[in-house]
XYZ file of C-alpha atoms in Angstrom:
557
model
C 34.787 88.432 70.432
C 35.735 85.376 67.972
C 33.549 85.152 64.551
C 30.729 82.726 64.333
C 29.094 81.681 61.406
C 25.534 81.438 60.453
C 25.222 77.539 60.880
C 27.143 77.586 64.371
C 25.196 76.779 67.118
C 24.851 78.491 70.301
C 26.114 77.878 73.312
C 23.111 76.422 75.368
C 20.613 76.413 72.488
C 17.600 75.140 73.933
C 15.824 73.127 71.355
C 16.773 72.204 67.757
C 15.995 75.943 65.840
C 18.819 78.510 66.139
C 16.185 81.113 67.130
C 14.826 79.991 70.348
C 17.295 81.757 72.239
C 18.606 84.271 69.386
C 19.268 87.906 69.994
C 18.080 89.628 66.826
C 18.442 93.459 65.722
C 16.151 95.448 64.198
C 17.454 97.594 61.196
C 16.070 100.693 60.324
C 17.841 100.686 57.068
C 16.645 104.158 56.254
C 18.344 105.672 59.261
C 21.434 102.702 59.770
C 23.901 104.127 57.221
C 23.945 106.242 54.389
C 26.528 105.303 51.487
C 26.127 107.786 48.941
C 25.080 110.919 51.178
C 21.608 111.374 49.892
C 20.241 112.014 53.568
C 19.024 108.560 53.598
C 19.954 105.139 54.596
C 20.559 102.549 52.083
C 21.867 98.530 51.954
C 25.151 99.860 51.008
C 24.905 101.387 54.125
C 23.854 97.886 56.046
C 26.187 96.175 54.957
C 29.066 98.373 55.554
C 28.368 97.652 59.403
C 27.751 94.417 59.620
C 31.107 93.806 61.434
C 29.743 96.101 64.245
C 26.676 93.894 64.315
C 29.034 90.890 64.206
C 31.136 92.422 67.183
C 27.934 94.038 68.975
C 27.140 89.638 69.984
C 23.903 89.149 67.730
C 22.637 86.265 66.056
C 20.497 87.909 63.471
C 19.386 91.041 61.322
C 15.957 91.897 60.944
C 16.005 94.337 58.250
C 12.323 96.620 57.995
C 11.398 97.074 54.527
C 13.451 98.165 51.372
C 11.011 97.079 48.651
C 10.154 99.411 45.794
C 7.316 102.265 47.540
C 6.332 105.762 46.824
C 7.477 105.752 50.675
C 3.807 107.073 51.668
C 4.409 104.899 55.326
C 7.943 104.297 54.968
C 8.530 101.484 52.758
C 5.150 99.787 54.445
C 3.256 100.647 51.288
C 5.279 98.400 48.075
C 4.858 98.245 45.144
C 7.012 95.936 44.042
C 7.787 93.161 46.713
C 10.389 92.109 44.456
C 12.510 95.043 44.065
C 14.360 97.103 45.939
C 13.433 101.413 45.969
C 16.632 102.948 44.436
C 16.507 105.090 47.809
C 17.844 101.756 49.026
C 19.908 100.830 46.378
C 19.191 97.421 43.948
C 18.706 93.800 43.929
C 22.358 93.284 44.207
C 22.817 95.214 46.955
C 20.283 93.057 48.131
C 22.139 89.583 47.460
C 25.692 91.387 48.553
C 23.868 91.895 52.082
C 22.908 88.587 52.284
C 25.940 87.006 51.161
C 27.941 89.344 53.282
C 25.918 89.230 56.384
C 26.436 84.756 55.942
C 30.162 85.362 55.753
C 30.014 87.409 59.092
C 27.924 84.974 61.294
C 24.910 86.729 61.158
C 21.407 85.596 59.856
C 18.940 87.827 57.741
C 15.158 88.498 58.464
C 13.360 90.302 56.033
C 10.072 92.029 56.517
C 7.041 90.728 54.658
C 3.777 93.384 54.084
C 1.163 90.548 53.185
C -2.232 92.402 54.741
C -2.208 95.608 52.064
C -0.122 97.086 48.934
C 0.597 100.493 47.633
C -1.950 102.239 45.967
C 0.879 102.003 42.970
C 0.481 98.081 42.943
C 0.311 97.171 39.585
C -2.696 95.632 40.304
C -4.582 98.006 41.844
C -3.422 100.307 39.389
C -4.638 98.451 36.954
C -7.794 97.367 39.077
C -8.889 101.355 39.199
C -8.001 101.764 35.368
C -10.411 99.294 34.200
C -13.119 100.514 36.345
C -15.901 98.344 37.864
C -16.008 95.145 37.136
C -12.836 94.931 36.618
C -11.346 91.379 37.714
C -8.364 92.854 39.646
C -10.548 94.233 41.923
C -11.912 90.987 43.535
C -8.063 91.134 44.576
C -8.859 93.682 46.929
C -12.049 94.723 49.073
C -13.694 97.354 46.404
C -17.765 97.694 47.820
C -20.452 99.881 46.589
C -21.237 102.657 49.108
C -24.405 103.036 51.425
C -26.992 105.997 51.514
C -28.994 107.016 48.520
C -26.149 107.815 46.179
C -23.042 105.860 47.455
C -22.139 108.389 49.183
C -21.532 106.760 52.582
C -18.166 104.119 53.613
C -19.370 100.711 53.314
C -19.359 100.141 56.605
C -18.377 102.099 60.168
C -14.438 100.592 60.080
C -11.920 103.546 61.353
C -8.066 103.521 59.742
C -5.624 102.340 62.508
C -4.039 105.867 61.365
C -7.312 107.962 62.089
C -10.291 108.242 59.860
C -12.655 106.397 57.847
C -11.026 102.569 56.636
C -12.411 103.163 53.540
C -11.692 105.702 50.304
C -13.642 106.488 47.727
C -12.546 106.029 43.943
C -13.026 107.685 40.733
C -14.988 105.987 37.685
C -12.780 105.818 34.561
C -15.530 108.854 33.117
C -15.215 110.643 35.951
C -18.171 109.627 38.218
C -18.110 108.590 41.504
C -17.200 104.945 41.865
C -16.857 102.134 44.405
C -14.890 102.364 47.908
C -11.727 100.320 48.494
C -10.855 99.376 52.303
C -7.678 100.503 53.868
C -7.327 99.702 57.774
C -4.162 102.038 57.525
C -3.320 105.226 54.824
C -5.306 105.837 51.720
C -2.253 104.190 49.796
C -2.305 101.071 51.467
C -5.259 99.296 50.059
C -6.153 95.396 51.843
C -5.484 92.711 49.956
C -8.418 90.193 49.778
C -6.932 86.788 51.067
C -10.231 84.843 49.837
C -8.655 85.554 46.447
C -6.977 82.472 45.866
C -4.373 84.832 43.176
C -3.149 86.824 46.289
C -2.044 83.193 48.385
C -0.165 81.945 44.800
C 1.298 85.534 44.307
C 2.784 85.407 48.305
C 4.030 82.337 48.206
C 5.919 83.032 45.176
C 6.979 86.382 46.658
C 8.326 83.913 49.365
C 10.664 81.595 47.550
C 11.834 84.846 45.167
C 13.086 85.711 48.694
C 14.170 82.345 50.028
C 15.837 82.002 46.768
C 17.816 84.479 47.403
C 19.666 83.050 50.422
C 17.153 85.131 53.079
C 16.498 83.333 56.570
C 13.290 84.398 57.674
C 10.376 86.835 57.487
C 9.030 89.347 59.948
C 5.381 89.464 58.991
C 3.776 92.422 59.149
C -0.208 92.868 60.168
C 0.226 89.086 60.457
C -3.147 89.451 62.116
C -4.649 91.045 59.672
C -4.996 89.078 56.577
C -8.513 88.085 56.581
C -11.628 89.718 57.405
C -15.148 88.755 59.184
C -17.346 87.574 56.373
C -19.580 90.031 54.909
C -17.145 93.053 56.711
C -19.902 93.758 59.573
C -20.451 97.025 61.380
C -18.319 97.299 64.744
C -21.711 98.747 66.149
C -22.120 101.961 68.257
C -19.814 102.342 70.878
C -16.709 100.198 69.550
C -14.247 103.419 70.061
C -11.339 104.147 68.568
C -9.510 102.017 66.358
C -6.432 100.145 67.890
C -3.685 97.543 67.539
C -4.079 96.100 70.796
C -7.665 96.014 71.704
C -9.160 94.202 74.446
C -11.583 91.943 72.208
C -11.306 90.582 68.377
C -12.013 92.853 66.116
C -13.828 91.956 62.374
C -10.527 92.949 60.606
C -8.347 91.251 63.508
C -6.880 87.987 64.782
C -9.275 86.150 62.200
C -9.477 82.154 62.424
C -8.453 82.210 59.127
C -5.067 83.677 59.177
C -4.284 80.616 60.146
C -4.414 78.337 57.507
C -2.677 80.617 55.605
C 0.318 80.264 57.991
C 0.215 76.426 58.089
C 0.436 77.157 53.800
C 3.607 78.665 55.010
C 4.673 76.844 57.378
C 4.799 73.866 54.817
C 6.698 75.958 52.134
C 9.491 77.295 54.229
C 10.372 74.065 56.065
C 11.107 72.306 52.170
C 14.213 75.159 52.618
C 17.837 73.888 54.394
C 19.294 76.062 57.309
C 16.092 76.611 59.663
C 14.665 79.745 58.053
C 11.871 80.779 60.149
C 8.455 83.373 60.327
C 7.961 86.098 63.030
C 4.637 87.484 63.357
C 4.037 91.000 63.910
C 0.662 89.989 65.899
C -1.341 92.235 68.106
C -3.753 90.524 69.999
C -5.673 90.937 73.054
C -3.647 88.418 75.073
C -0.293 86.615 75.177
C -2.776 82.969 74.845
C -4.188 84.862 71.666
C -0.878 85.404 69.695
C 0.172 81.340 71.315
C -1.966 80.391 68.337
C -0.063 81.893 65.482
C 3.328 80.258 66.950
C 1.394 76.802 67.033
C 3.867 74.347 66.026
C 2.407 74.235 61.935
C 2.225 77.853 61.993
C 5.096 80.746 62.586
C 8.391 80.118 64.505
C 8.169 82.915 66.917
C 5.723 86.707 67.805
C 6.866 89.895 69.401
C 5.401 90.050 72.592
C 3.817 93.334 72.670
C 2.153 92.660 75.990
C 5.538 92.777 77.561
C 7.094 95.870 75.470
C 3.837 97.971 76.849
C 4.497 96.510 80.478
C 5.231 99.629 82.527
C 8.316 99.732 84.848
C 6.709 97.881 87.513
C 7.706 94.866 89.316
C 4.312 93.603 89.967
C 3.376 94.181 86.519
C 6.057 92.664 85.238
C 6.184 89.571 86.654
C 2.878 88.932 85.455
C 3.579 89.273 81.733
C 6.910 87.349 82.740
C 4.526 84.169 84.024
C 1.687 84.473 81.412
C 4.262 84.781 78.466
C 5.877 81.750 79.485
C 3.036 80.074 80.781
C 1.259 80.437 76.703
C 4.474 79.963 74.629
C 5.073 76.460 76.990
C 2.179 74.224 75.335
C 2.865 75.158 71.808
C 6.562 74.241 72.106
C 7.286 78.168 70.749
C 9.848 80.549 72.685
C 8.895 83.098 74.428
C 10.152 87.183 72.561
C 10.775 89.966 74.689
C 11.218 93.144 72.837
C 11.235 96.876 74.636
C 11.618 99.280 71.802
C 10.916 99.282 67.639
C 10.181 101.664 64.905
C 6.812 102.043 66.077
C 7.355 103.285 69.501
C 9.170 105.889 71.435
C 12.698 104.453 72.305
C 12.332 102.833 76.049
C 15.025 105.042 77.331
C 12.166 107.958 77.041
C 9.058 106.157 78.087
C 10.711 104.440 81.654
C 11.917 108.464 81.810
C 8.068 109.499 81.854
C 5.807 108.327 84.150
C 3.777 105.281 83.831
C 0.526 105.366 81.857
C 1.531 107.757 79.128
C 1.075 104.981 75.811
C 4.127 104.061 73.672
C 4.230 107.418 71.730
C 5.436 110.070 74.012
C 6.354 113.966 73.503
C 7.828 114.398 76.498
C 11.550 113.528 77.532
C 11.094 113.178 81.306
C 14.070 112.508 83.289
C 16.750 111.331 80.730
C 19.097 110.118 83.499
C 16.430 108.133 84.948
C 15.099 106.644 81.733
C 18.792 105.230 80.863
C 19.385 103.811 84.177
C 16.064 102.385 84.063
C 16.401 101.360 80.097
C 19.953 99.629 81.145
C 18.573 98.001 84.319
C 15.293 96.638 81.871
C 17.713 95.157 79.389
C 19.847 93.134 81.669
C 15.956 91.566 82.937
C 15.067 90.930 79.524
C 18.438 89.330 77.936
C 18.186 86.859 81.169
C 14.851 85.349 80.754
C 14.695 82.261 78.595
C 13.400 82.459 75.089
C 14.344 84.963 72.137
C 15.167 88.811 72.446
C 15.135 91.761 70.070
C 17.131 94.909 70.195
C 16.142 97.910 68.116
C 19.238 99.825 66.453
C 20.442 102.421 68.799
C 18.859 101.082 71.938
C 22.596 99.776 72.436
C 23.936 103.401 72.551
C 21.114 104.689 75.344
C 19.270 106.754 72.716
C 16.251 108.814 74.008
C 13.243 109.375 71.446
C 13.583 112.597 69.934
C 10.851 114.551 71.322
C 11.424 117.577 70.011
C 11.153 117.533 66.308
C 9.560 120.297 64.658
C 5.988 119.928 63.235
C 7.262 120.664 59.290
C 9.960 117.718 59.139
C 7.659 114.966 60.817
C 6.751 112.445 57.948
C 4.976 109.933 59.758
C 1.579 109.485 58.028
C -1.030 108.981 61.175
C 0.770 112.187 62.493
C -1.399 114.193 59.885
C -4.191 112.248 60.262
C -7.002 112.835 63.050
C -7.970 110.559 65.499
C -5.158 107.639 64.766
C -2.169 106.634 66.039
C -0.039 109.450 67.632
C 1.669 109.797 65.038
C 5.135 110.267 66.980
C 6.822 107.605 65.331
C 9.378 109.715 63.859
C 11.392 110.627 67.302
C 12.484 106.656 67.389
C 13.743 106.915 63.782
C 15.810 109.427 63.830
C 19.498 108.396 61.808
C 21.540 107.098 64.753
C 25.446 108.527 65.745
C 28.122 106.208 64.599
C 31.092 109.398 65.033
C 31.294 112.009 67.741
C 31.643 114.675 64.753
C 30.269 115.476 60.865
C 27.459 116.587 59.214
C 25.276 113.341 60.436
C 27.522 112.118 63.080
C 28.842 109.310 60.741
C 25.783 107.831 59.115
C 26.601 109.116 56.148
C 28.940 111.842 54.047
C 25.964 114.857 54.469
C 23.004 115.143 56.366
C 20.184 113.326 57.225
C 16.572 112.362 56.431
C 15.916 113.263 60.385
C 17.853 116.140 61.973
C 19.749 114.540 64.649
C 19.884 116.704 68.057
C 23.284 118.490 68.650
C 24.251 116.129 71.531
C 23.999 112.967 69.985
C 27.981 113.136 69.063
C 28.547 112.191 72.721
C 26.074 108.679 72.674
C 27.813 107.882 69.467
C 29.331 104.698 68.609
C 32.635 106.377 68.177
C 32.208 108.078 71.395
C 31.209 104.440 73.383
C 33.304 102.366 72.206
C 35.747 101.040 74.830
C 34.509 103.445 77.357
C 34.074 101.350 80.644
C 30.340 101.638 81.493
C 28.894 102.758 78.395
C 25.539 101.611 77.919
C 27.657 100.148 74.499
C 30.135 98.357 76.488
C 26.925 97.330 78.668
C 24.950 95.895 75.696
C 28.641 94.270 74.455
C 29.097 92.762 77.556
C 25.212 91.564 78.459
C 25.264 89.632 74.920
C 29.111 87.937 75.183
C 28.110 86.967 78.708
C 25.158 85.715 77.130
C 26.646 83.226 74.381
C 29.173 81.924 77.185
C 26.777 81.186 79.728
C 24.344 78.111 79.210
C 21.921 79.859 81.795
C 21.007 82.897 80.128
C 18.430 82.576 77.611
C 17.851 78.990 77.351
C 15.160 76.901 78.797
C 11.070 77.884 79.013
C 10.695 78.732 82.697
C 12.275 80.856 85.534
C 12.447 80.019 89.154
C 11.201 82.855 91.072
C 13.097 83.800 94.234
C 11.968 85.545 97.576
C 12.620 89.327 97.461
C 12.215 92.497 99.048
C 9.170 94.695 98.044
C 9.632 96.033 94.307
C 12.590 93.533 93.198
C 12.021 90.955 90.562
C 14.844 87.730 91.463
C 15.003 84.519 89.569
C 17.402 81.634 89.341
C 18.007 80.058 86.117
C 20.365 76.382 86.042
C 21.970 75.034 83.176
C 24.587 72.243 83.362
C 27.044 72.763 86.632
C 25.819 76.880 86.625
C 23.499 78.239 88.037
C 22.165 82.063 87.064
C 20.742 84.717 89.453
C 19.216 87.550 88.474
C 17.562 90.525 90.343
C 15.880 93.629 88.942
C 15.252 96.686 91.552
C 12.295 98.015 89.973
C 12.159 100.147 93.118
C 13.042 103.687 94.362
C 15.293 103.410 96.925
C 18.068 101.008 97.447
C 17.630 97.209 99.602
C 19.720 95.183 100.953
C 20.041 91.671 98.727
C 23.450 89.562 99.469
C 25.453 88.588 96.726
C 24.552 85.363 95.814
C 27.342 84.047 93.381
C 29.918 86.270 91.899
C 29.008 89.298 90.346
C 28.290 88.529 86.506
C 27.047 92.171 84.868
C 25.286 95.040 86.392
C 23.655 97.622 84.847
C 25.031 100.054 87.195
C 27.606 100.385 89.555
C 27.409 98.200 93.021
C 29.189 100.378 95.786
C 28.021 98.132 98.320
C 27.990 94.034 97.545
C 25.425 93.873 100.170
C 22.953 95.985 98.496
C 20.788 96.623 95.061
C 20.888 100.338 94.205
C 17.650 101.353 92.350
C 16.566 100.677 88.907
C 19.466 98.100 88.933
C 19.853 94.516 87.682
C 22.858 92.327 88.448
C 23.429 89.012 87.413
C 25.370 86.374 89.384
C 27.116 83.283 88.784
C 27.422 80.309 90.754
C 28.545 76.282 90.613
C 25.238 74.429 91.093
């Protein structure tokens, strides 16, 4: 595949920005590549495979974060959002990233924590130092307690990661003091975004980055920010705590995120090159998260609605419409995303059966999953609008549901009553050689033990191998550059199929796109309407579409 550069434009974009058809990847850099063989993943590391990246057919690098952190939830807790955690290397590993990622045609996101800090935040460091009354605290949400003696949370809020949302602190003499909120661990304390010092201090945080040659932010919690006035009760019988609940919660999806994305929205755009915001949103409905993609607010949000979609054709042509149907007013593209660090791998959860959540400890049928996982990425690089691939999905990785207990360090998983806490098995250091102590990602071991078998879905072991879910993935996004069908445009045009197929037609130019997914169980007969583009599987009859298969075709309009 030739070299591109950053500024190049696709073939086929649909619309002025770069990303409204881009294919970006997710980096893990924790578990990408190790440089110096501490166990961990590092920038070094990144950047030593960016040509893979290059050659792999994407547009971009989303990279999750590397900012200075005790590491308490991963790197989500920093304390210094403008350094980098020597377990990741230093600022000029940083700026040789960026500069080297530029040279090789690819774009780099960078993830943004705006909703809470560490607990080792110099300012709320400083803020529990000083005790009450301290200014710093107004920074964050520090409340007296209720009952007789402050005993009692300030309100009933629940941690997204189990437990009470608040924490109690210690006086400066030792007495009991005031509680801070956290909506996820004790170290993560909320920022207060009616403070007008925490808006100056992000947008500064944003140019420091955009300064820096950076093309974008994935925003985490971007739903988050800002809280109900006076932090009311949820009331008796709200439930459990989660990130996609079916109404607004007082801590979620707040009017006033908003105007702090238009703030933004206005600072980013005085930057060359079409740098651009991604919200990590979780609302209720696709029409909810429409609003954060409004056109004076973020560029894009991952459409969780469809990564929780189960294998289902009905289903899925639902979340296919409705997407479309809310990005479509608001001039945004439409994401489609199946796995991330959050959630077990997709290979795992189509293995299961349907119903199960998106944190799984079972493996199900790992033959099925991949077919299925392979058939449910040809769907989602055809539809028009903007996908996402996490690192490793390209190499058929299942979730590692095995690990023991003792090397799990995902914080909810020691937590009652939160998140599963199974985040781990999808972050587990992925196989670059068939052979070594980590199976290439780096000169010893690793963070994660790797299972034993891995050797065999390595990169090593994929590469030029005629079916590989690699060559697949290699294949899918080349095909998807050449052709002006795939990707581009805001709509599909939904064909007549047999029970439990999903077939659409896309047109571009003189070509014309087909694509049918056999979400079913058994094979049916569909003639070939074009030639034969991709499958995910093989096609031993033209006549027919095997099971959890998608093909796309090619025609002359």
């Amino acid at each position: 595949m030739s070299q591109h550069t950053a500024d190049q434009p696709r073939t086929g974009t649909a619309g002025p920005g770069w990303w409204t058809e881009a294919v970006i990847y997710q980096v893990y850099p924790r578990s990408f590549g190790d440089s110096d063989g501490d166990g961990m993943g590092d920038l070094a590391g990144v950047r030593a495979r960016l040509p893979y990246l290059r050659d792999l057919g994407v547009d971009a690098v989303w990279l999750s974060p590397f900012y200075a952190s005790p590491q308490a939830d991963a790197g989500y807790d920093v304390a210094d959002y403008r350094a980098v955690d020597p377990v990741f290397g230093t600022l000029q590993d940083a700026d040789e990233l960026i500069r080297e990622a530029h040279v090789q045609g690819l774009r780099i996101i960078v993830d943004l924590v705006p909703n809470h800090s560490s607990d080792r935040h110099d300012w709320f460091v400083r803020a529990l130092a000083d005790g009450p009354g301290s200014p710093l605290r107004e920074r964050y949400h520090f409340r007296p307690g209720r009952g007789r003696d402050g005993e009692l949370p300030p309100n009933d809020w629940e941690s997204v990661f189990g437990g009470p949302a608040w924490t109690r602190t210690e006086n400066p003499d030792g007495t009991p003091g005031d509680w801070y909120l956290h909506l996820f661990a004790p170290e993560q304390p909320d920022f207060d975004w009616e403070h007008p010092a925490v808006a100056d201090e992000f947008r500064s945080i944003l140019r420091f980055w955009l300064d820096r040659g950076v093309d974008g932010f994935r925003v985490d919690v971007a739903h988050g920010l800002v809280k109900a006035p006076g932090l009311p009760d949820l009331g008796a019988g709200a439930g459990r705590v989660g990130l996609l609940d079916d109404g607004v919660r007082p801590f979620f999806d707040q009017e006033g995120v908003h105007a702090v994305y238009r703030t933004w929205r206005a600072l980013i755009e005085e930057y060359p090159g079409e740098r651009i915001f991604v919200a990590e949103a979780w609302t209720p409905t696709v029409e909810r998260t429409a609003r954060y993609v409004r056109p004076d607010e973020l560029h894009q949000a991952f459409n969780f609605q469809y990564l929780t979609t189960p294998w289902d054709a009905v289903a899925l042509r639902e979340v296919v419409d409705r997407s479309l149907d809310a990005m479509r007013p608001v001039g945004a593209p439409a994401t489609w995303v199946l796995s991330n660090h959050d959630v077990t791998r997709h290979a795992t959860r189509f293995a299961n059966p349907p119903g199960l959540g998106t944190q799984l400890r079972t493996a199900g049928h790992r033959a099925l999953g991949l077919r299925r996982a392979r058939a449910a990425t040809l769907l989602m690089l055809a539809l028009p609008g903007s996908a996402y691939v996490y690192q490793g999905e390209e190499l058929g990785l299942p979730d590692v549901v095995d690990l023991p207990d003792e090397v799990r360090q995902d914080p909810s998983f020691f937590r009652s009553a939160g998140q599963d806490g199974l985040r781990d098995g999808c972050r587990v250091p992925i196989p670059w050689t068939t052979d070594g102590p980590s199976h290439g990602f780096g000169p010893a071991g690793s963070w994660l033990p790797q299972p034993g078998e891995w050797g065999a879905l390595s990169v090593q072991a994929q590469t030029g191998v005629t079916g590989s879910t690699l060559e697949l993935y290699r294949a899918a996004l080349a095909a998807r550059r050449a052709h002006p069908a795939l990707g581009a445009g805001d709509r599909v045009e939904w064909l007549s199929a047999p029970d439990g197929v999903l077939a659409f037609r896309r047109t571009a130019g003189d070509r014309v796109l087909t694509c049918a997914a056999n979400i079913g169980g058994a094979a049916v007969p569909y003639p070939a309407p074009g030639e034969v583009l991709l499958a995910s599987a093989d096609l031993p009859d033209p006549g027919t579409l095997p099971p959890d298969t998608t093909v796309w075709w090619s025609s002359a309009h």
